[in-house]
């Protein structure tokens, strides 16, 4: 009797563990998506930085090709090689000197890099937790008779069925 | 008994519908809150800008020069509207949440009764 009750407890624990594992995996997926986003933002900042540094070096007479999408370019000259217009969100943009813009790009990149390393740390922690839970679940599953000597293995599926059909009402 | 079962199924369906409604309200609210934060950040940024700095506003794909005070006013207006909409959504969220809770309670009671009736036959070890 006592052994049976213990088994039931183990089964419940296993079920809880499996739910926790699933939740952890979901969290990790979300963090990974976040990391992708951070990564592409950093890349974009790097690209703009390079462009602005290039523009800063121009005299303003040179012909440049401005991308208008779909690998198409129009010829232009840059009338002001000191200034750049930067969006601040909400459909508003302000004029800045290129030096100012580069500084704020640098700040934003540092913020993003910080966020990236924090997300990576969280991911690592969750992955450790996941491994521990998976190992624990594995052990419990073995203990519950999935890989046990034959006499007990015969009994185990029966208890499993009982729990799924009548078990939830019988428990209370 | 069969009628009771049908009733339960109906309530479960209703519960699912409410939960869907709730998550759509929450999603809408989050989106508006994001817009709100964006506007607040833009306003902060505008505060720090020197007087003679040129300001532009997006019109479709173009940027057109605009007056700083006008832009500020416009942003404040949008902020107010958004705050109002967020508040409305918060009220809705609360109401649906309450509906869900009371429905869950009712369902739990019915299910417990059913289990007790069924448990007399099957659950005894």
PDB file of C-alpha atoms in Angstrom:
ATOM      1  CA  UNK A   1       0.000   0.000   0.000  1.00  0.00           C
ATOM      2  CA  UNK A   2       2.662   2.474   1.075  1.00  0.00           C
ATOM      3  CA  UNK A   3       4.728   1.602  -1.963  1.00  0.00           C
ATOM      4  CA  UNK A   4       1.797   2.303  -4.208  1.00  0.00           C
ATOM      5  CA  UNK A   5       1.221   5.670  -2.620  1.00  0.00           C
ATOM      6  CA  UNK A   6       4.864   6.526  -3.049  1.00  0.00           C
ATOM      7  CA  UNK A   7       4.620   5.640  -6.679  1.00  0.00           C
ATOM      8  CA  UNK A   8       1.651   7.862  -7.102  1.00  0.00           C
ATOM      9  CA  UNK A   9       3.552  10.724  -5.567  1.00  0.00           C
ATOM     10  CA  UNK A  10       6.466  10.056  -7.898  1.00  0.00           C
ATOM     11  CA  UNK A  11       4.152  10.094 -10.879  1.00  0.00           C
ATOM     12  CA  UNK A  12       2.721  13.398  -9.854  1.00  0.00           C
ATOM     13  CA  UNK A  13       6.206  14.752  -9.375  1.00  0.00           C
ATOM     14  CA  UNK A  14       7.207  13.517 -12.801  1.00  0.00           C
ATOM     15  CA  UNK A  15       4.239  15.189 -14.369  1.00  0.00           C
ATOM     16  CA  UNK A  16       5.075  18.422 -12.619  1.00  0.00           C
ATOM     17  CA  UNK A  17       8.673  18.148 -13.761  1.00  0.00           C
ATOM     18  CA  UNK A  18       7.619  17.621 -17.354  1.00  0.00           C
ATOM     19  CA  UNK A  19       5.413  20.705 -17.224  1.00  0.00           C
ATOM     20  CA  UNK A  20       8.279  22.701 -15.741  1.00  0.00           C
ATOM     21  CA  UNK A  21      10.596  21.472 -18.468  1.00  0.00           C
ATOM     22  CA  UNK A  22       8.165  22.610 -21.109  1.00  0.00           C
ATOM     23  CA  UNK A  23       7.863  26.004 -19.488  1.00  0.00           C
ATOM     24  CA  UNK A  24      11.630  26.369 -19.335  1.00  0.00           C
ATOM     25  CA  UNK A  25      11.921  25.510 -22.989  1.00  0.00           C
ATOM     26  CA  UNK A  26       9.341  28.156 -23.810  1.00  0.00           C
ATOM     27  CA  UNK A  27      11.249  30.750 -21.805  1.00  0.00           C
ATOM     28  CA  UNK A  28      14.472  29.849 -23.542  1.00  0.00           C
ATOM     29  CA  UNK A  29      12.846  30.200 -26.927  1.00  0.00           C
ATOM     30  CA  UNK A  30      11.596  33.659 -26.023  1.00  0.00           C
ATOM     31  CA  UNK A  31      15.076  34.728 -24.900  1.00  0.00           C
ATOM     32  CA  UNK A  32      16.566  33.374 -28.092  1.00  0.00           C
ATOM     33  CA  UNK A  33      14.138  35.436 -30.146  1.00  0.00           C
ATOM     34  CA  UNK A  34      15.108  38.460 -28.080  1.00  0.00           C
ATOM     35  CA  UNK A  35      18.782  37.748 -28.716  1.00  0.00           C
ATOM     36  CA  UNK A  36      18.189  37.604 -32.464  1.00  0.00           C
ATOM     37  CA  UNK A  37      16.531  40.986 -32.301  1.00  0.00           C
ATOM     38  CA  UNK A  38      19.385  42.497 -30.293  1.00  0.00           C
ATOM     39  CA  UNK A  39      21.898  40.993 -32.683  1.00  0.00           C
ATOM     40  CA  UNK A  40      20.269  42.509 -35.752  1.00  0.00           C
ATOM     41  CA  UNK A  41      19.965  45.889 -34.036  1.00  0.00           C
ATOM     42  CA  UNK A  42      23.687  45.890 -33.284  1.00  0.00           C
ATOM     43  CA  UNK A  43      24.396  44.978 -36.870  1.00  0.00           C
ATOM     44  CA  UNK A  44      22.262  47.859 -38.083  1.00  0.00           C
ATOM     45  CA  UNK A  45      24.076  50.271 -35.794  1.00  0.00           C
ATOM     46  CA  UNK A  46      27.411  49.062 -37.125  1.00  0.00           C
ATOM     47  CA  UNK A  47      26.218  49.652 -40.662  1.00  0.00           C
ATOM     48  CA  UNK A  48      25.021  53.195 -39.951  1.00  0.00           C
ATOM     49  CA  UNK A  49      28.235  53.982 -38.128  1.00  0.00           C
ATOM     50  CA  UNK A  50      30.265  52.983 -41.125  1.00  0.00           C
ATOM     51  CA  UNK A  51      28.086  55.034 -43.490  1.00  0.00           C
ATOM     52  CA  UNK A  52      28.197  58.141 -41.318  1.00  0.00           C
ATOM     53  CA  UNK A  53      31.942  57.893 -40.908  1.00  0.00           C
ATOM     54  CA  UNK A  54      32.178  57.660 -44.685  1.00  0.00           C
ATOM     55  CA  UNK A  55      29.941  60.678 -45.216  1.00  0.00           C
ATOM     56  CA  UNK A  56      31.964  62.695 -42.715  1.00  0.00           C
ATOM     57  CA  UNK A  57      35.026  62.218 -44.897  1.00  0.00           C
ATOM     58  CA  UNK A  58      33.327  63.552 -48.034  1.00  0.00           C
ATOM     59  CA  UNK A  59      33.857  67.058 -49.368  1.00  0.00           C
ATOM     60  CA  UNK A  60      30.272  67.324 -50.587  1.00  0.00           C
ATOM     61  CA  UNK A  61      31.042  67.416 -54.292  1.00  0.00           C
ATOM     62  CA  UNK A  62      31.316  63.724 -54.888  1.00  0.00           C
ATOM     63  CA  UNK A  63      28.637  61.737 -56.590  1.00  0.00           C
ATOM     64  CA  UNK A  64      27.178  59.064 -54.346  1.00  0.00           C
ATOM     65  CA  UNK A  65      24.649  56.383 -55.101  1.00  0.00           C
ATOM     66  CA  UNK A  66      21.726  56.333 -52.747  1.00  0.00           C
ATOM     67  CA  UNK A  67      19.845  53.068 -52.375  1.00  0.00           C
ATOM     68  CA  UNK A  68      16.140  53.318 -53.019  1.00  0.00           C
ATOM     69  CA  UNK A  69      15.428  49.648 -52.481  1.00  0.00           C
ATOM     70  CA  UNK A  70      15.480  46.479 -54.561  1.00  0.00           C
ATOM     71  CA  UNK A  71      19.168  46.880 -55.378  1.00  0.00           C
ATOM     72  CA  UNK A  72      18.439  50.170 -57.148  1.00  0.00           C
ATOM     73  CA  UNK A  73      20.373  53.391 -56.683  1.00  0.00           C
ATOM     74  CA  UNK A  74      19.968  56.998 -57.745  1.00  0.00           C
ATOM     75  CA  UNK A  75      22.832  59.413 -58.214  1.00  0.00           C
ATOM     76  CA  UNK A  76      23.123  62.211 -55.713  1.00  0.00           C
ATOM     77  CA  UNK A  77      25.521  64.577 -54.045  1.00  0.00           C
ATOM     78  CA  UNK A  78      25.389  65.067 -50.329  1.00  0.00           C
ATOM     79  CA  UNK A  79      24.763  68.743 -49.670  1.00  0.00           C
ATOM     80  CA  UNK A  80      25.631  68.606 -45.994  1.00  0.00           C
ATOM     81  CA  UNK A  81      28.364  66.235 -44.897  1.00  0.00           C
ATOM     82  CA  UNK A  82      28.316  67.409 -41.267  1.00  0.00           C
ATOM     83  CA  UNK A  83      24.726  66.722 -40.393  1.00  0.00           C
ATOM     84  CA  UNK A  84      22.400  63.779 -40.285  1.00  0.00           C
ATOM     85  CA  UNK A  85      18.724  63.523 -39.454  1.00  0.00           C
ATOM     86  CA  UNK A  86      17.976  60.930 -36.816  1.00  0.00           C
ATOM     87  CA  UNK A  87      14.588  59.544 -35.908  1.00  0.00           C
ATOM     88  CA  UNK A  88      13.700  59.696 -32.213  1.00  0.00           C
ATOM     89  CA  UNK A  89      10.573  57.576 -32.552  1.00  0.00           C
ATOM     90  CA  UNK A  90       6.883  58.456 -32.799  1.00  0.00           C
ATOM     91  CA  UNK A  91       7.380  59.788 -36.317  1.00  0.00           C
ATOM     92  CA  UNK A  92       9.702  62.596 -35.249  1.00  0.00           C
ATOM     93  CA  UNK A  93      13.266  63.185 -36.392  1.00  0.00           C
ATOM     94  CA  UNK A  94      15.858  65.753 -35.382  1.00  0.00           C
ATOM     95  CA  UNK A  95      18.937  67.117 -37.049  1.00  0.00           C
ATOM     96  CA  UNK A  96      22.241  66.246 -35.431  1.00  0.00           C
ATOM     97  CA  UNK A  97      25.869  66.652 -36.263  1.00  0.00           C
ATOM     98  CA  UNK A  98      27.409  63.408 -37.404  1.00  0.00           C
ATOM     99  CA  UNK A  99      29.677  63.452 -34.374  1.00  0.00           C
ATOM    100  CA  UNK A 100      26.706  63.671 -32.027  1.00  0.00           C
ATOM    101  CA  UNK A 101      24.955  60.900 -33.900  1.00  0.00           C
ATOM    102  CA  UNK A 102      28.033  58.680 -33.714  1.00  0.00           C
ATOM    103  CA  UNK A 103      28.215  59.216 -30.002  1.00  0.00           C
ATOM    104  CA  UNK A 104      24.617  58.204 -29.451  1.00  0.00           C
ATOM    105  CA  UNK A 105      25.111  55.209 -31.726  1.00  0.00           C
ATOM    106  CA  UNK A 106      27.985  54.149 -29.533  1.00  0.00           C
ATOM    107  CA  UNK A 107      25.850  54.519 -26.418  1.00  0.00           C
ATOM    108  CA  UNK A 108      23.017  52.533 -27.878  1.00  0.00           C
ATOM    109  CA  UNK A 109      25.372  49.799 -28.977  1.00  0.00           C
ATOM    110  CA  UNK A 110      26.822  49.562 -25.491  1.00  0.00           C
ATOM    111  CA  UNK A 111      23.337  49.289 -24.031  1.00  0.00           C
ATOM    112  CA  UNK A 112      22.470  46.567 -26.502  1.00  0.00           C
ATOM    113  CA  UNK A 113      25.658  44.674 -25.789  1.00  0.00           C
ATOM    114  CA  UNK A 114      24.885  44.803 -22.107  1.00  0.00           C
ATOM    115  CA  UNK A 115      21.386  43.514 -22.765  1.00  0.00           C
ATOM    116  CA  UNK A 116      22.863  40.791 -24.945  1.00  0.00           C
ATOM    117  CA  UNK A 117      25.246  39.520 -22.293  1.00  0.00           C
ATOM    118  CA  UNK A 118      22.485  39.630 -19.698  1.00  0.00           C
ATOM    119  CA  UNK A 119      20.200  37.609 -21.953  1.00  0.00           C
ATOM    120  CA  UNK A 120      22.994  35.140 -22.586  1.00  0.00           C
ATOM    121  CA  UNK A 121      23.564  34.737 -18.865  1.00  0.00           C
ATOM    122  CA  UNK A 122      19.863  34.136 -18.294  1.00  0.00           C
ATOM    123  CA  UNK A 123      19.842  31.625 -21.109  1.00  0.00           C
ATOM    124  CA  UNK A 124      22.763  29.773 -19.610  1.00  0.00           C
ATOM    125  CA  UNK A 125      21.126  29.655 -16.204  1.00  0.00           C
ATOM    126  CA  UNK A 126      17.882  28.356 -17.686  1.00  0.00           C
ATOM    127  CA  UNK A 127      19.731  25.768 -19.712  1.00  0.00           C
ATOM    128  CA  UNK A 128      21.416  24.488 -16.569  1.00  0.00           C
ATOM    129  CA  UNK A 129      18.088  24.349 -14.803  1.00  0.00           C
ATOM    130  CA  UNK A 130      16.634  22.512 -17.777  1.00  0.00           C
ATOM    131  CA  UNK A 131      19.378  19.906 -17.714  1.00  0.00           C
ATOM    132  CA  UNK A 132      18.921  19.312 -14.014  1.00  0.00           C
ATOM    133  CA  UNK A 133      15.180  18.902 -14.403  1.00  0.00           C
ATOM    134  CA  UNK A 134      15.588  16.601 -17.359  1.00  0.00           C
ATOM    135  CA  UNK A 135      17.989  14.433 -15.411  1.00  0.00           C
ATOM    136  CA  UNK A 136      15.646  14.345 -12.460  1.00  0.00           C
ATOM    137  CA  UNK A 137      12.727  13.436 -14.719  1.00  0.00           C
ATOM    138  CA  UNK A 138      14.787  10.677 -16.290  1.00  0.00           C
ATOM    139  CA  UNK A 139      15.626   9.220 -12.910  1.00  0.00           C
ATOM    140  CA  UNK A 140      12.022   9.351 -11.807  1.00  0.00           C
ATOM    141  CA  UNK A 141      10.844   7.687 -14.999  1.00  0.00           C
ATOM    142  CA  UNK A 142      13.314   4.884 -14.438  1.00  0.00           C
ATOM    143  CA  UNK A 143      12.282   4.548 -10.827  1.00  0.00           C
ATOM    144  CA  UNK A 144       8.652   4.380 -11.894  1.00  0.00           C
ATOM    145  CA  UNK A 145       9.320   1.194 -13.778  1.00  0.00           C
ATOM    146  CA  UNK A 146       9.965   2.192 -17.345  1.00  0.00           C
ATOM    147  CA  UNK A 147      13.354   0.499 -17.092  1.00  0.00           C
ATOM    148  CA  UNK A 148      12.806  -1.830 -14.149  1.00  0.00           C
ATOM    149  CA  UNK A 149      12.918  -5.566 -13.523  1.00  0.00           C
ATOM    150  CA  UNK A 150      10.079  -7.456 -15.257  1.00  0.00           C
ATOM    151  CA  UNK A 151       7.816  -8.227 -12.261  1.00  0.00           C
ATOM    152  CA  UNK A 152       7.528  -4.595 -11.359  1.00  0.00           C
ATOM    153  CA  UNK A 153       7.414  -3.370 -14.915  1.00  0.00           C
ATOM    154  CA  UNK A 154       4.250  -5.397 -15.379  1.00  0.00           C
ATOM    155  CA  UNK A 155       2.592  -3.654 -12.534  1.00  0.00           C
ATOM    156  CA  UNK A 156       3.621  -0.190 -13.530  1.00  0.00           C
ATOM    157  CA  UNK A 157       1.552   0.336 -16.673  1.00  0.00           C
ATOM    158  CA  UNK A 158      -1.528  -0.695 -14.770  1.00  0.00           C
ATOM    159  CA  UNK A 159      -1.086   1.953 -12.143  1.00  0.00           C
ATOM    160  CA  UNK A 160      -0.429   4.407 -14.909  1.00  0.00           C
ATOM    161  CA  UNK A 161      -3.741   3.620 -16.503  1.00  0.00           C
ATOM    162  CA  UNK A 162      -5.576   3.802 -13.244  1.00  0.00           C
ATOM    163  CA  UNK A 163      -4.261   7.256 -12.646  1.00  0.00           C
ATOM    164  CA  UNK A 164      -5.336   8.512 -15.995  1.00  0.00           C
ATOM    165  CA  UNK A 165      -8.864   7.218 -16.004  1.00  0.00           C
ATOM    166  CA  UNK A 166     -10.156   7.004 -12.469  1.00  0.00           C
ATOM    167  CA  UNK A 167      -7.198   8.372 -10.576  1.00  0.00           C
ATOM    168  CA  UNK A 168      -8.098  12.022 -10.524  1.00  0.00           C
ATOM    169  CA  UNK A 169     -11.424  11.391  -8.840  1.00  0.00           C
ATOM    170  CA  UNK A 170     -10.132   8.646  -6.560  1.00  0.00           C
ATOM    171  CA  UNK A 171      -7.379  10.870  -5.256  1.00  0.00           C
ATOM    172  CA  UNK A 172      -9.555  13.247  -3.273  1.00  0.00           C
TER     173      UNK A 172
ATOM    174  CA  UNK B   1     -27.030  13.760 -16.596  1.00  0.00           C
ATOM    175  CA  UNK B   2     -26.606  14.220 -20.361  1.00  0.00           C
ATOM    176  CA  UNK B   3     -28.075  17.666 -20.140  1.00  0.00           C
ATOM    177  CA  UNK B   4     -25.717  18.535 -17.355  1.00  0.00           C
ATOM    178  CA  UNK B   5     -22.825  17.358 -19.494  1.00  0.00           C
ATOM    179  CA  UNK B   6     -23.984  19.547 -22.329  1.00  0.00           C
ATOM    180  CA  UNK B   7     -24.181  22.455 -19.964  1.00  0.00           C
ATOM    181  CA  UNK B   8     -20.618  21.877 -18.817  1.00  0.00           C
ATOM    182  CA  UNK B   9     -19.389  21.742 -22.384  1.00  0.00           C
ATOM    183  CA  UNK B  10     -21.120  25.002 -23.120  1.00  0.00           C
ATOM    184  CA  UNK B  11     -19.513  26.645 -20.154  1.00  0.00           C
ATOM    185  CA  UNK B  12     -16.083  25.343 -21.081  1.00  0.00           C
ATOM    186  CA  UNK B  13     -16.530  26.767 -24.570  1.00  0.00           C
ATOM    187  CA  UNK B  14     -17.582  30.064 -23.086  1.00  0.00           C
ATOM    188  CA  UNK B  15     -14.568  30.019 -20.805  1.00  0.00           C
ATOM    189  CA  UNK B  16     -12.246  29.466 -23.736  1.00  0.00           C
ATOM    190  CA  UNK B  17     -13.876  32.297 -25.604  1.00  0.00           C
ATOM    191  CA  UNK B  18     -13.404  34.606 -22.644  1.00  0.00           C
ATOM    192  CA  UNK B  19      -9.784  33.596 -22.296  1.00  0.00           C
ATOM    193  CA  UNK B  20      -9.229  34.370 -25.944  1.00  0.00           C
ATOM    194  CA  UNK B  21     -10.885  37.717 -25.487  1.00  0.00           C
ATOM    195  CA  UNK B  22      -8.651  38.409 -22.515  1.00  0.00           C
ATOM    196  CA  UNK B  23      -5.451  37.644 -24.347  1.00  0.00           C
ATOM    197  CA  UNK B  24      -6.501  39.822 -27.268  1.00  0.00           C
ATOM    198  CA  UNK B  25      -7.231  42.692 -24.871  1.00  0.00           C
ATOM    199  CA  UNK B  26      -3.879  42.229 -23.179  1.00  0.00           C
ATOM    200  CA  UNK B  27      -2.103  42.166 -26.544  1.00  0.00           C
ATOM    201  CA  UNK B  28      -3.836  45.346 -27.632  1.00  0.00           C
ATOM    202  CA  UNK B  29      -2.968  47.013 -24.367  1.00  0.00           C
ATOM    203  CA  UNK B  30       0.673  46.041 -24.636  1.00  0.00           C
ATOM    204  CA  UNK B  31       0.850  47.442 -28.128  1.00  0.00           C
ATOM    205  CA  UNK B  32      -0.633  50.756 -27.055  1.00  0.00           C
ATOM    206  CA  UNK B  33       1.675  50.903 -24.066  1.00  0.00           C
ATOM    207  CA  UNK B  34       4.614  50.438 -26.389  1.00  0.00           C
ATOM    208  CA  UNK B  35       3.439  53.351 -28.536  1.00  0.00           C
ATOM    209  CA  UNK B  36       2.969  55.369 -25.396  1.00  0.00           C
ATOM    210  CA  UNK B  37       6.506  54.701 -24.225  1.00  0.00           C
ATOM    211  CA  UNK B  38       7.818  55.643 -27.647  1.00  0.00           C
ATOM    212  CA  UNK B  39       6.025  58.979 -27.516  1.00  0.00           C
ATOM    213  CA  UNK B  40       7.252  59.649 -24.000  1.00  0.00           C
ATOM    214  CA  UNK B  41      10.812  58.949 -25.034  1.00  0.00           C
ATOM    215  CA  UNK B  42      10.471  61.232 -28.069  1.00  0.00           C
ATOM    216  CA  UNK B  43       9.088  63.999 -25.854  1.00  0.00           C
ATOM    217  CA  UNK B  44      11.978  63.633 -23.430  1.00  0.00           C
ATOM    218  CA  UNK B  45      14.389  63.816 -26.307  1.00  0.00           C
ATOM    219  CA  UNK B  46      12.699  66.962 -27.628  1.00  0.00           C
ATOM    220  CA  UNK B  47      13.113  68.602 -24.227  1.00  0.00           C
ATOM    221  CA  UNK B  48      16.858  68.210 -24.374  1.00  0.00           C
ATOM    222  CA  UNK B  49      17.227  69.647 -27.840  1.00  0.00           C
ATOM    223  CA  UNK B  50      18.675  73.084 -28.380  1.00  0.00           C
ATOM    224  CA  UNK B  51      16.355  75.795 -29.592  1.00  0.00           C
ATOM    225  CA  UNK B  52      17.661  76.200 -33.133  1.00  0.00           C
ATOM    226  CA  UNK B  53      17.788  72.498 -33.926  1.00  0.00           C
ATOM    227  CA  UNK B  54      15.795  71.506 -36.974  1.00  0.00           C
ATOM    228  CA  UNK B  55      12.991  69.077 -36.414  1.00  0.00           C
ATOM    229  CA  UNK B  56      11.232  66.882 -38.943  1.00  0.00           C
ATOM    230  CA  UNK B  57       8.154  64.806 -38.927  1.00  0.00           C
ATOM    231  CA  UNK B  58       7.396  61.773 -41.049  1.00  0.00           C
ATOM    232  CA  UNK B  59       4.691  62.106 -43.661  1.00  0.00           C
ATOM    233  CA  UNK B  60       4.363  58.732 -45.297  1.00  0.00           C
ATOM    234  CA  UNK B  61       7.857  57.973 -46.584  1.00  0.00           C
ATOM    235  CA  UNK B  62       9.031  61.555 -46.421  1.00  0.00           C
ATOM    236  CA  UNK B  63      10.413  63.754 -43.703  1.00  0.00           C
ATOM    237  CA  UNK B  64       9.118  67.313 -43.596  1.00  0.00           C
ATOM    238  CA  UNK B  65      10.450  70.092 -41.430  1.00  0.00           C
ATOM    239  CA  UNK B  66       8.170  70.998 -38.564  1.00  0.00           C
ATOM    240  CA  UNK B  67       7.884  73.433 -35.728  1.00  0.00           C
ATOM    241  CA  UNK B  68       9.117  72.115 -32.421  1.00  0.00           C
ATOM    242  CA  UNK B  69       6.237  73.401 -30.324  1.00  0.00           C
ATOM    243  CA  UNK B  70       3.693  72.072 -32.781  1.00  0.00           C
ATOM    244  CA  UNK B  71       5.330  68.664 -32.758  1.00  0.00           C
ATOM    245  CA  UNK B  72       5.354  68.658 -28.982  1.00  0.00           C
ATOM    246  CA  UNK B  73       1.702  69.576 -28.843  1.00  0.00           C
ATOM    247  CA  UNK B  74       0.844  66.878 -31.323  1.00  0.00           C
ATOM    248  CA  UNK B  75       2.746  64.285 -29.328  1.00  0.00           C
ATOM    249  CA  UNK B  76       1.069  65.353 -26.102  1.00  0.00           C
ATOM    250  CA  UNK B  77      -2.306  64.982 -27.800  1.00  0.00           C
ATOM    251  CA  UNK B  78      -1.474  61.512 -29.029  1.00  0.00           C
ATOM    252  CA  UNK B  79      -0.182  60.609 -25.600  1.00  0.00           C
ATOM    253  CA  UNK B  80      -3.431  61.671 -23.999  1.00  0.00           C
ATOM    254  CA  UNK B  81      -5.529  59.679 -26.465  1.00  0.00           C
ATOM    255  CA  UNK B  82      -3.387  56.609 -25.931  1.00  0.00           C
ATOM    256  CA  UNK B  83      -3.572  56.885 -22.168  1.00  0.00           C
ATOM    257  CA  UNK B  84      -7.321  57.031 -22.395  1.00  0.00           C
ATOM    258  CA  UNK B  85      -7.469  53.961 -24.604  1.00  0.00           C
ATOM    259  CA  UNK B  86      -5.128  52.065 -22.295  1.00  0.00           C
ATOM    260  CA  UNK B  87      -7.382  52.900 -19.363  1.00  0.00           C
ATOM    261  CA  UNK B  88     -10.437  51.661 -21.241  1.00  0.00           C
ATOM    262  CA  UNK B  89      -8.645  48.430 -22.062  1.00  0.00           C
ATOM    263  CA  UNK B  90      -7.595  48.019 -18.444  1.00  0.00           C
ATOM    264  CA  UNK B  91     -11.222  48.229 -17.402  1.00  0.00           C
ATOM    265  CA  UNK B  92     -12.201  45.676 -20.025  1.00  0.00           C
ATOM    266  CA  UNK B  93      -9.386  43.418 -18.946  1.00  0.00           C
ATOM    267  CA  UNK B  94     -10.521  43.524 -15.359  1.00  0.00           C
ATOM    268  CA  UNK B  95     -14.123  42.813 -16.299  1.00  0.00           C
ATOM    269  CA  UNK B  96     -13.273  39.816 -18.467  1.00  0.00           C
ATOM    270  CA  UNK B  97     -10.880  38.563 -15.795  1.00  0.00           C
ATOM    271  CA  UNK B  98     -13.691  38.638 -13.262  1.00  0.00           C
ATOM    272  CA  UNK B  99     -16.034  36.844 -15.639  1.00  0.00           C
ATOM    273  CA  UNK B 100     -13.417  34.159 -16.167  1.00  0.00           C
ATOM    274  CA  UNK B 101     -12.887  33.692 -12.456  1.00  0.00           C
ATOM    275  CA  UNK B 102     -16.553  33.337 -11.636  1.00  0.00           C
ATOM    276  CA  UNK B 103     -17.096  30.949 -14.521  1.00  0.00           C
ATOM    277  CA  UNK B 104     -14.117  28.882 -13.418  1.00  0.00           C
ATOM    278  CA  UNK B 105     -15.502  28.684  -9.907  1.00  0.00           C
ATOM    279  CA  UNK B 106     -18.903  27.552 -11.165  1.00  0.00           C
ATOM    280  CA  UNK B 107     -17.333  24.953 -13.428  1.00  0.00           C
ATOM    281  CA  UNK B 108     -15.143  23.629 -10.671  1.00  0.00           C
ATOM    282  CA  UNK B 109     -18.156  23.123  -8.463  1.00  0.00           C
ATOM    283  CA  UNK B 110     -20.064  21.240 -11.141  1.00  0.00           C
ATOM    284  CA  UNK B 111     -17.070  19.067 -11.951  1.00  0.00           C
ATOM    285  CA  UNK B 112     -16.518  18.262  -8.294  1.00  0.00           C
ATOM    286  CA  UNK B 113     -20.127  17.197  -7.961  1.00  0.00           C
ATOM    287  CA  UNK B 114     -19.813  14.994 -11.001  1.00  0.00           C
ATOM    288  CA  UNK B 115     -16.640  13.447  -9.700  1.00  0.00           C
ATOM    289  CA  UNK B 116     -18.217  12.694  -6.370  1.00  0.00           C
ATOM    290  CA  UNK B 117     -21.104  10.985  -8.110  1.00  0.00           C
ATOM    291  CA  UNK B 118     -18.801   9.012 -10.383  1.00  0.00           C
ATOM    292  CA  UNK B 119     -16.161   8.496  -7.695  1.00  0.00           C
ATOM    293  CA  UNK B 120     -18.541   6.430  -5.549  1.00  0.00           C
ATOM    294  CA  UNK B 121     -18.392   3.647  -8.153  1.00  0.00           C
ATOM    295  CA  UNK B 122     -14.916   3.800  -9.663  1.00  0.00           C
ATOM    296  CA  UNK B 123     -12.569   5.400  -7.185  1.00  0.00           C
ATOM    297  CA  UNK B 124     -12.778   3.053  -4.210  1.00  0.00           C
ATOM    298  CA  UNK B 125      -9.603   0.992  -3.876  1.00  0.00           C
TER     299      UNK B 125
END
